Amino acid sequence: MKQSDIRNFSIIAHIDHGKSTLADRLIETTGALTKREMAPQVLDSMDLERERGITIKAQAVRLDYQSQGHLYELNLIDTPGHVDFTYEVSRALQACEGALLVIDAAQGVEAQTLANLYLALEHDLTVIPVINKIDLPNADPDRVREELIEIGLDGTEAILVSAKQGIGIAEALDAIVERIAPPRGDSQGPLRALIFDSRFDSYKGVLVYIRVVDGALKVGDRVRFMANGAEFDVTEIGVFRPHPVAVSELQTGEVGFFAAAIKTVQDTRVGDTVTLAANPAKESLPGYRPAQPMVFSGLYPVDTNEYGRLREALEKLQLNDAALTFEPETSAALGFGFRAGFLGLLHLDVIQERLEREYNISLITTAPNVVYQVQLVNGEQIRVDNPALMPVAGDIVEIQEPVVTASIITPSDYIGAVMELAQERRGVYKDLSYIDSQRAMLTYQLPLAEIMYDFFDQLKSRTRGYASFDYQWSGYVPADLVRLDILINGEVVDAFSIIVHRDKAYHRGRALVEKLRDLIPRQLFEVPLQASIGGRVIARETVRAMRKDVLAKCYGGDISRKRKLLEKQKEGKKRMKSVGSVDIPQEAFMAILRVE
Ligand code: GDP
Ligand code: MG
């Protein structure tokens, strides 16, 4: 295809504003799939993605579009929609010249609308505002146009669409052709192709998703990954329509995938540049950085015999997920397991669910934590990704924790409530501005650890569901943090150790032992629970001994009740870990998070 007839674009939106539905309509309208082949949200392929309505991997679909007798090649690159994957999104946007910014006509501009818009502008993309869901009775496109002006876009250029009813789709396609520039790039130069995603295919090996920036790629070429120098012979090149279709080459400006008998996605890092071994480019494309896990958690098999299977499962998942890291770890409480690193909580959730659902492994997951940078008295600087390994206070000069810049958009009525929440979470106020006459945007610096668990739920409940939220990593800052240990039956249970701010430590310790008292079932003996900081006990509770006649009561009478009781115990056992001589249920390990 002539370079001037190619358009590469993405669709960006706040969650639920209709990105997937619009993608479906574009695919259907251009005839890539017939109506009969269409399934809703055709690009969200993995089951889990469909169920949760999220996209984890980027997708690329080639569409043929006829406009006034002229044939265009449109490449739609669909990006992951969650903040955990911001880096992946930024690479996918780097592969485009333009973006459709979808805004719900009834909801208006939300936090992720803005975050995505800024990301698109950072990459110099042409942004086409699309006001979607104009069929809704409470749609207010004029108000949305005004909001668009407020955030620096031309509201009059917005296209009015109902993705659901198929209104305005041709206008959107025409705007893509007319407003978005064709790819530039040197067709005669040495190959430079940007990797924006990759996935593992058990027959072909890794499929590497690329946008050719300069030069061309043909079957049989020997390629080199510029970040690590690894070389492979290209066995197949293809494009998604949306089903994979083989092609003989990808030219300058085109988007597609290649296979080269690559065994793991670890070799194919998102953001890296592919070049030809025979005629390598001098410089790689800008912006590459290796994936950085932000959140860590201990993964332990409930049944110790499943350790090997857990390792195999993690290795398999890693084949398709370059951002997942894991290392063997031993816990005095939980035995042999792994400390795994994730891009964020959603990423952790997805991996945990896949381990349980697809690999059938019952897991104990310890409360996730961030990574701390610790300056030691002996001059060393270390990274601590497991609270139990935080050195004793006497050895530490300073602890730094990761912080994010958070943007919260809320109706003005709730500004006070949002500020209160941010304050409780150790937020540092940065800015307040207005999106329109009724809605404001608050900007805070917040510790990542403070928003990891229920910040979003709290925000929603305190604003009656009206606030939206987005954040970006913004570095490390010093904080007055301490390690809080939990002792059960006199022994420190390493898996329960957490890092907390000194001001919250006492309250947190108190609340934790109370919570554990309720969660740990009665044993045959009395079990003391203690919270301690630096060896000093700050709170204590007791799980009282079990009454011996719990089962005895059932004898002679109600057999089914007894069976039920035993089955319930067995069921519970699956999720229990015996620590010392005390049975602790899985919920207890997560309870740490839920305690205010
Ligand atoms: P995404 O999260 O941005 O991908 O949003 P989806 O495409 O999954 O859409 C979210 C919800 O909005 C779904 O229930 C869609 O059926 C609905 N939706 C999408 N577009 C429209 C539209 O034009 N009109 C109406 N009424 N609903 C829509
Ligand atoms: Mg979607």
XYZ file of C-alpha atoms and ligand atoms in Angstrom:
625
model
C 0.000 0.000 0.000
C 1.208 3.513 -0.803
C 2.345 5.269 2.361
C -0.020 8.152 1.632
C -3.028 5.800 1.776
C -2.263 4.425 5.221
C -3.764 5.753 8.467
C -2.718 4.421 11.857
C -4.964 5.317 14.762
C -6.042 4.298 18.201
C -9.230 4.678 20.214
C -8.866 6.125 23.694
C -11.555 6.683 26.295
C -12.530 6.652 29.907
C -13.749 3.199 30.931
C -17.276 2.376 29.726
C -17.501 5.353 27.397
C -17.777 2.952 24.460
C -14.313 2.268 23.068
C -14.889 -1.442 22.437
C -18.341 -0.902 20.977
C -17.030 1.747 18.591
C -14.198 -0.585 17.533
C -16.814 -3.270 16.816
C -18.780 -0.868 14.593
C -15.679 0.226 12.670
C -14.746 -3.405 12.036
C -18.276 -4.222 10.959
C -18.776 -1.135 8.775
C -15.532 -1.658 6.865
C -16.544 -5.272 6.268
C -13.648 -6.908 8.072
C -16.208 -9.148 9.737
C -19.749 -9.876 8.654
C -22.601 -9.240 11.055
C -22.851 -12.969 11.653
C -19.169 -13.201 12.664
C -19.381 -10.274 15.036
C -19.373 -10.948 18.748
C -19.617 -7.939 21.029
C -16.218 -6.489 21.935
C -14.523 -8.658 19.402
C -11.082 -7.312 20.289
C -11.231 -8.291 23.952
C -10.296 -11.867 23.194
C -9.188 -13.456 26.430
C -12.070 -14.776 28.551
C -10.940 -12.839 31.541
C -10.736 -9.656 29.517
C -14.252 -10.158 28.247
C -15.660 -10.885 31.662
C -14.098 -7.872 33.241
C -14.515 -5.620 30.248
C -10.833 -4.778 30.147
C -8.158 -5.099 27.497
C -4.811 -6.277 28.765
C -2.927 -6.827 25.539
C -2.854 -4.384 22.663
C -4.581 -5.441 19.457
C -4.103 -4.298 15.907
C -6.679 -4.674 13.162
C -6.273 -3.750 9.524
C -9.403 -2.321 7.896
C -9.995 -1.534 4.208
C -11.949 1.657 3.796
C -13.324 3.018 0.524
C -13.818 6.755 0.547
C -15.007 8.439 -2.638
C -13.704 5.615 -4.760
C -10.309 5.611 -3.085
C -9.057 2.684 -1.024
C -7.365 3.350 2.319
C -5.618 0.996 4.692
C -6.642 1.833 8.273
C -4.799 0.225 11.154
C -6.704 0.338 14.412
C -4.484 -0.220 17.416
C -6.511 -0.981 20.503
C -4.715 -0.221 23.755
C -5.071 -1.661 27.248
C -7.442 0.507 29.227
C -5.980 0.364 32.714
C -3.467 2.539 34.528
C -1.310 -0.522 35.340
C -0.489 -0.646 31.647
C 0.227 3.030 30.970
C 3.634 2.272 29.496
C 2.107 -0.278 27.096
C -0.501 2.290 26.119
C 2.158 4.888 25.455
C 4.029 2.496 23.123
C 0.831 1.639 21.277
C 0.134 5.354 20.818
C 3.675 5.835 19.551
C 2.718 3.478 16.707
C -0.098 5.819 15.616
C -0.505 9.241 14.017
C -3.948 9.914 15.448
C -6.542 8.893 17.995
C -10.293 8.906 18.390
C -11.050 10.267 21.846
C -14.395 8.799 22.856
C -16.489 10.702 25.389
C -19.821 9.529 26.765
C -22.441 12.141 25.853
C -24.160 11.744 29.207
C -21.073 11.538 31.440
C -18.764 14.056 29.839
C -15.029 14.322 30.344
C -13.656 12.027 33.078
C -10.260 11.477 34.680
C -9.103 8.844 32.188
C -10.366 10.960 29.281
C -7.851 13.581 30.324
C -5.042 11.162 31.157
C -5.446 9.532 27.740
C -5.687 12.876 25.971
C -2.439 14.067 27.535
C -0.735 10.818 26.603
C -1.915 11.234 23.002
C -0.733 14.855 22.867
C 2.657 13.832 24.272
C 3.023 11.657 21.185
C 1.913 14.483 18.869
C -1.177 12.592 17.778
C -4.040 14.231 15.960
C -6.971 13.888 18.333
C -10.485 13.483 16.943
C -13.126 13.953 19.644
C -16.026 11.527 19.341
C -19.099 12.184 21.456
C -20.661 8.738 21.862
C -24.026 7.453 23.133
C -25.980 10.349 21.647
C -28.972 7.971 21.640
C -29.234 8.132 25.426
C -32.168 10.201 26.700
C -29.854 12.155 29.020
C -27.190 12.724 26.365
C -26.004 16.329 26.374
C -23.572 16.755 23.469
C -23.527 20.544 23.777
C -22.318 20.399 27.345
C -19.626 17.902 26.300
C -18.546 20.246 23.485
C -18.072 23.003 26.052
C -16.034 20.699 28.262
C -13.875 19.834 25.266
C -13.137 23.523 24.720
C -12.298 23.793 28.419
C -9.640 21.066 28.063
C -8.137 22.656 24.965
C -9.856 20.785 22.120
C -12.050 22.210 19.403
C -15.534 21.141 20.479
C -17.043 22.052 17.104
C -14.909 19.365 15.456
C -16.387 16.597 17.592
C -18.232 13.824 15.759
C -21.581 12.765 17.156
C -21.886 9.004 17.363
C -24.004 6.226 18.724
C -21.728 3.215 18.545
C -24.575 1.078 19.754
C -27.007 2.137 17.040
C -24.385 2.619 14.331
C -24.943 6.386 13.967
C -22.058 8.581 12.809
C -19.699 5.711 11.969
C -19.056 6.801 8.373
C -18.322 10.343 9.605
C -15.809 8.943 12.077
C -14.111 6.922 9.311
C -13.995 9.951 6.999
C -12.496 12.061 9.769
C -9.761 9.454 10.242
C -8.873 9.649 6.543
C -9.126 13.428 6.282
C -7.659 14.647 9.566
C -4.989 12.100 10.471
C -1.704 12.376 8.593
C -0.327 9.365 6.719
C 2.799 7.834 8.256
C 6.058 9.593 7.523
C 9.211 7.483 7.683
C 12.005 6.615 5.309
C 11.005 3.758 3.034
C 14.564 3.467 1.683
C 16.287 3.470 5.078
C 17.338 0.494 7.200
C 14.442 -1.238 8.974
C 13.215 0.259 12.229
C 10.046 -1.282 13.623
C 8.523 -0.473 16.990
C 7.360 -3.400 19.143
C 4.098 -2.402 20.799
C 3.099 -5.829 22.115
C 3.780 -9.534 21.773
C 2.027 -12.715 22.632
C 2.890 -16.358 22.828
C 1.385 -18.800 20.365
C 2.053 -22.466 21.109
C 2.517 -23.341 17.395
C 4.391 -20.345 16.028
C 6.228 -19.109 19.097
C 5.998 -15.459 19.980
C 4.018 -13.185 17.676
C 5.660 -9.778 17.744
C 3.327 -6.842 17.059
C 5.118 -4.084 15.198
C 4.690 -0.785 13.470
C 7.235 -0.359 10.693
C 8.680 3.133 11.053
C 11.425 3.008 8.391
C 12.283 0.427 5.738
C 10.431 -2.863 5.226
C 10.308 -6.381 6.644
C 10.048 -9.555 4.537
C 9.666 -13.249 5.301
C 13.153 -14.784 5.514
C 14.794 -11.607 6.869
C 17.090 -12.028 9.845
C 15.997 -9.503 12.472
C 17.775 -8.127 15.505
C 16.220 -6.740 18.683
C 18.184 -3.618 19.459
C 17.802 -3.723 23.272
C 19.453 -7.119 23.777
C 20.983 -7.915 20.380
C 19.087 -11.222 20.020
C 18.651 -12.341 16.381
C 15.957 -14.475 14.730
C 14.868 -15.511 11.235
C 11.404 -14.325 10.300
C 9.225 -17.313 9.420
C 5.912 -15.572 8.958
C 4.464 -12.092 8.602
C 0.818 -11.284 8.998
C -1.880 -8.772 9.705
C -5.069 -9.082 11.728
C -8.327 -8.576 9.882
C -9.124 -9.267 12.758
C -8.265 -12.946 12.156
C -4.580 -13.394 11.307
C -3.845 -13.374 7.563
C -0.366 -14.029 6.138
C 1.307 -11.345 4.002
C 4.725 -11.390 2.342
C 5.967 -8.103 3.764
C 5.236 -5.061 5.873
C 6.226 -1.741 4.353
C 7.007 1.630 5.846
C 4.092 2.844 7.931
C 2.345 -0.520 8.108
C 1.245 -2.412 11.199
C 1.221 -6.186 11.669
C 3.020 -9.070 13.315
C 5.837 -11.483 12.621
C 6.838 -14.859 13.994
C 10.438 -16.095 14.161
C 10.431 -19.207 16.376
C 10.956 -17.014 19.440
C 10.366 -18.997 22.607
C 9.532 -16.319 25.155
C 8.207 -12.772 25.153
C 11.125 -11.899 27.442
C 13.158 -11.442 24.243
C 10.619 -9.104 22.708
C 10.236 -6.126 25.006
C 7.472 -3.645 24.365
C 9.042 -0.393 23.197
C 12.151 -2.046 21.732
C 13.198 -1.553 18.097
C 13.514 -4.359 15.528
C 16.087 -3.910 12.787
C 17.745 -6.110 10.142
C 20.923 -7.980 11.094
C 22.313 -7.432 7.576
C 21.654 -3.692 7.500
C 21.090 -2.485 11.039
C 19.745 0.957 11.918
C 22.167 3.167 13.813
C 19.737 4.400 16.415
C 16.775 2.723 18.025
C 13.419 4.450 18.317
C 13.025 6.689 21.369
C 11.247 5.878 24.604
C 12.163 2.275 25.348
C 12.363 1.233 28.957
C 12.199 -2.230 30.511
C 9.003 -3.100 32.371
C 9.243 -2.244 36.064
C 7.163 -4.166 38.552
C 5.587 -1.744 41.038
C 3.697 -4.117 43.298
C 4.960 -7.312 44.937
C 3.211 -10.162 46.629
C 4.143 -13.581 47.985
C 2.478 -16.491 46.168
C 2.359 -19.759 48.114
C 0.657 -23.031 47.224
C -1.824 -24.071 49.892
C -0.628 -27.614 49.331
C 3.188 -27.644 49.643
C 3.354 -30.478 47.082
C 2.162 -28.043 44.428
C 5.277 -25.884 44.579
C 6.655 -27.407 41.353
C 3.360 -26.948 39.551
C 3.185 -23.337 40.686
C 6.648 -22.697 39.282
C 5.691 -24.275 35.956
C 2.494 -22.242 35.792
C 4.364 -18.998 36.496
C 6.907 -19.871 33.820
C 4.105 -20.510 31.339
C 2.412 -17.212 32.160
C 5.726 -15.433 31.822
C 6.063 -16.723 28.249
C 3.278 -14.321 27.407
C 3.858 -11.590 29.962
C 7.200 -9.847 30.003
C 6.152 -7.675 32.941
C 5.615 -10.590 35.335
C 8.655 -11.364 37.492
C 9.103 -13.984 40.194
C 11.785 -15.377 42.444
C 11.725 -18.255 44.896
C 11.059 -17.128 48.440
C 10.825 -18.953 51.727
C 8.546 -17.867 54.501
C 8.841 -19.270 57.992
C 5.053 -19.197 58.104
C 4.065 -20.293 54.615
C 6.964 -22.455 53.474
C 8.222 -22.419 49.878
C 6.706 -19.981 47.428
C 7.549 -17.088 45.164
C 7.829 -13.342 45.489
C 6.206 -12.061 42.339
C 6.323 -8.563 40.863
C 3.436 -6.926 39.002
C 2.741 -3.680 37.158
C -0.124 -2.965 39.532
C -3.005 -4.495 41.448
C -5.084 -5.363 38.415
C -2.121 -7.202 36.937
C -1.714 -9.130 40.205
C -5.413 -9.960 40.263
C -5.376 -11.251 36.722
C -2.325 -13.478 37.321
C -3.756 -14.808 40.575
C -7.040 -15.626 38.905
C -5.365 -17.349 35.977
C -3.202 -19.468 38.292
C -6.289 -20.638 40.103
C -8.646 -20.939 37.172
C -6.436 -22.173 34.337
C -3.839 -24.052 36.356
C -6.045 -25.159 39.208
C -3.623 -24.183 41.945
C -4.972 -23.128 45.308
C -2.945 -20.137 46.434
C -2.206 -18.154 49.534
C -1.409 -14.631 48.389
C 0.182 -12.274 50.863
C -0.938 -8.662 51.036
C 0.632 -6.788 48.110
C 3.219 -4.160 48.880
C 5.199 -1.508 47.025
C 8.981 -1.436 46.674
C 10.896 0.726 49.147
C 14.263 2.329 48.644
C 16.244 2.191 51.834
C 19.391 4.111 52.717
C 21.407 2.140 55.287
C 23.733 3.415 57.983
C 26.595 1.490 56.354
C 26.209 3.610 53.204
C 24.445 0.960 51.131
C 21.209 1.675 49.266
C 18.866 -1.300 48.949
C 15.463 -2.065 47.439
C 13.049 -3.853 49.741
C 10.200 -5.700 48.038
C 9.167 -7.769 51.045
C 8.173 -6.047 54.302
C 9.527 -8.961 56.346
C 12.980 -8.134 54.988
C 12.930 -4.471 56.023
C 16.084 -3.990 58.133
C 15.745 -3.000 61.796
C 15.279 0.704 62.496
C 18.787 1.092 63.918
C 20.351 0.170 60.554
C 18.299 2.641 58.530
C 19.073 6.266 57.675
C 16.014 6.836 55.484
C 13.167 4.956 53.791
C 11.702 6.241 50.534
C 8.362 5.147 49.129
C 6.865 5.435 45.621
C 4.314 8.200 45.060
C 1.883 8.961 42.248
C 0.313 12.093 40.872
C -3.414 11.518 41.053
C -6.109 13.451 39.208
C -9.602 13.240 40.564
C -12.556 14.749 38.731
C -15.581 15.308 40.920
C -18.783 17.344 41.037
C -17.952 20.522 42.998
C -20.273 19.457 45.846
C -17.896 16.678 46.787
C -14.612 18.598 46.733
C -14.583 18.628 50.536
C -15.181 14.888 50.773
C -12.429 14.132 48.253
C -9.968 16.393 50.055
C -10.749 14.662 53.310
C -10.082 11.246 51.788
C -6.829 12.418 50.190
C -5.728 13.843 53.541
C -6.448 10.579 55.340
C -4.267 8.845 52.760
C -1.326 11.173 53.354
C -2.006 13.110 50.159
C -0.137 16.311 49.335
C -2.415 18.867 47.685
C -1.162 20.142 44.316
C -3.941 21.827 42.383
C -7.643 22.531 41.937
C -9.123 23.553 38.596
C -12.567 23.512 36.998
C -13.631 21.368 34.032
C -16.945 23.196 33.742
C -19.331 25.085 36.006
C -20.199 21.993 38.044
C -17.098 19.848 38.038
C -13.599 20.268 39.358
C -10.301 18.457 38.988
C -8.167 17.957 42.091
C -4.547 16.976 41.808
C -2.743 15.274 44.679
C 0.537 13.549 45.262
C -0.340 10.292 47.001
C 1.754 7.373 48.262
C 1.159 4.380 45.989
C 0.761 2.194 49.060
C -2.195 4.322 50.188
C -4.205 3.985 46.991
C -3.441 0.346 46.310
C -6.302 -1.230 48.038
C -9.624 0.498 48.489
C -8.941 4.103 47.559
C -11.079 3.918 44.461
C -13.993 2.279 46.313
C -13.794 4.915 49.024
C -13.696 7.676 46.452
C -16.753 6.270 44.714
C -18.727 5.838 47.895
C -17.899 9.293 49.232
C -18.913 10.963 45.967
C -21.967 8.778 45.276
C -20.180 7.238 42.337
C -19.590 10.549 40.555
C -15.831 10.968 40.895
C -13.339 9.503 38.460
C -9.701 8.894 39.142
C -6.438 8.366 37.335
C -2.785 8.442 38.317
C 0.770 8.307 37.057
C 3.957 7.220 38.797
C 5.941 10.183 39.937
C 8.987 8.881 41.776
C 10.206 8.243 45.318
C 9.987 10.477 48.383
C 11.217 10.007 51.972
C 8.593 8.963 54.516
C 8.507 8.139 58.203
C 7.747 4.434 57.875
C 8.059 1.545 60.301
C 7.737 -2.216 60.108
C 4.759 -3.597 61.971
C 5.020 -7.279 62.936
C 2.272 -9.655 63.993
C 2.993 -12.427 66.484
C 0.746 -15.441 66.728
C 1.246 -17.698 69.684
C 4.404 -15.745 70.499
C 6.007 -16.129 67.061
C 6.418 -13.462 64.391
C 4.493 -14.539 61.292
C 6.660 -13.088 58.523
C 3.853 -13.113 55.957
C 1.889 -10.677 58.132
C 4.584 -8.010 58.430
C 3.668 -4.699 56.825
C 5.260 -1.299 56.375
C 3.145 1.563 57.706
C 3.471 5.229 58.433
C 4.515 5.828 62.031
C 1.446 7.964 62.741
C -0.856 5.147 61.691
C 1.104 2.264 63.177
C -0.578 2.077 66.568
C -4.092 2.306 65.190
C -3.299 -0.195 62.446
C -1.715 -2.699 64.836
C -4.712 -2.509 67.144
C -7.208 -2.956 64.296
C -5.221 -5.832 62.826
C -5.103 -8.012 65.909
C -8.818 -7.393 66.422
C -9.525 -8.449 62.867
C -7.313 -11.528 63.167
C -9.064 -12.498 66.380
C -12.287 -12.734 64.387
C -10.757 -14.529 61.418
C -8.631 -17.158 63.102
C -10.846 -20.052 64.123
C -10.691 -21.269 67.697
C -8.084 -23.931 68.300
C -7.843 -26.497 71.062
C -5.762 -24.032 73.042
C -5.687 -20.297 73.700
C -3.828 -18.270 71.037
C -2.374 -14.857 71.874
C -2.168 -12.318 69.014
C 0.212 -9.381 69.269
C 1.235 -6.435 67.126
C 4.738 -5.110 67.616
C 7.086 -2.447 66.300
C 10.800 -3.005 66.712
C 10.150 -5.712 69.312
C 7.789 -3.543 71.376
C 4.254 -4.941 71.674
C 1.664 -2.266 70.935
C -1.547 -4.326 70.901
C -2.750 -7.695 72.095
C -5.811 -9.914 71.609
C -6.612 -13.544 72.348
C -8.362 -16.254 70.361
C -10.001 -18.262 73.086
C -9.797 -22.054 73.153
C -12.448 -24.103 71.393
C -15.228 -25.653 73.398
C -14.601 -29.370 73.199
C -18.210 -30.331 72.589
C -18.704 -28.690 69.178
C -18.794 -32.035 67.409
C -19.873 -34.096 70.359
C -23.192 -32.277 70.249
C -23.972 -33.761 66.893
C -23.481 -37.365 67.923
C -26.496 -39.530 68.096
C -28.699 -36.943 66.512
C -28.331 -35.006 63.351
C -25.931 -36.913 61.078
C -26.319 -34.566 58.125
C -25.502 -31.591 60.272
C -22.345 -33.300 61.435
C -21.349 -34.147 57.895
C -21.949 -30.580 56.875
C -19.771 -29.358 59.684
C -16.956 -31.709 58.721
C -17.250 -30.794 55.046
C -17.158 -27.167 55.929
C -14.017 -27.760 57.916
C -12.472 -29.653 55.011
C -13.409 -26.859 52.625
C -11.843 -24.408 55.040
C -8.715 -26.543 55.307
C -7.979 -26.065 51.615
C -7.447 -22.403 52.289
C -5.743 -22.759 55.635
C -2.109 -22.608 56.464
C -0.884 -24.198 59.608
C 1.555 -21.734 61.169
C 3.329 -23.152 64.175
C 0.400 -25.109 65.488
C -2.263 -22.577 64.556
C -4.536 -22.846 61.489
C -4.786 -19.523 59.679
C -7.280 -19.001 56.824
C -6.380 -17.247 53.539
C -8.664 -14.287 54.332
C -6.412 -13.447 57.245
C -3.478 -12.807 54.902
C -5.510 -10.366 52.859
C -7.198 -8.834 55.917
C -4.122 -6.710 56.384
C -5.278 -4.606 53.473
C -8.828 -4.199 54.552
C -7.988 -2.856 57.960
C -8.275 0.903 58.144
P -15.293 0.641 26.904
O -15.073 0.316 28.346
O -14.912 2.063 26.601
O -14.680 -0.337 25.957
O -16.890 0.623 26.692
P -17.805 -0.469 26.011
O -17.712 -0.401 24.529
O -17.584 -1.776 26.654
O -19.241 0.112 26.385
C -19.650 0.268 27.727
C -21.161 0.172 27.803
O -21.761 1.252 27.087
C -21.705 -1.097 27.170
O -22.764 -1.550 27.962
C -22.167 -0.651 25.806
O -23.218 -1.446 25.316
C -22.631 0.756 26.094
N -22.553 1.614 24.899
C -21.490 1.771 24.073
N -21.796 2.639 23.081
C -23.070 3.037 23.292
C -23.961 3.924 22.599
O -23.663 4.531 21.583
N -25.202 4.092 23.153
C -25.598 3.446 24.280
N -26.820 3.677 24.730
N -24.789 2.604 24.936
C -23.544 2.393 24.452
Mg -13.540 -1.981 26.308
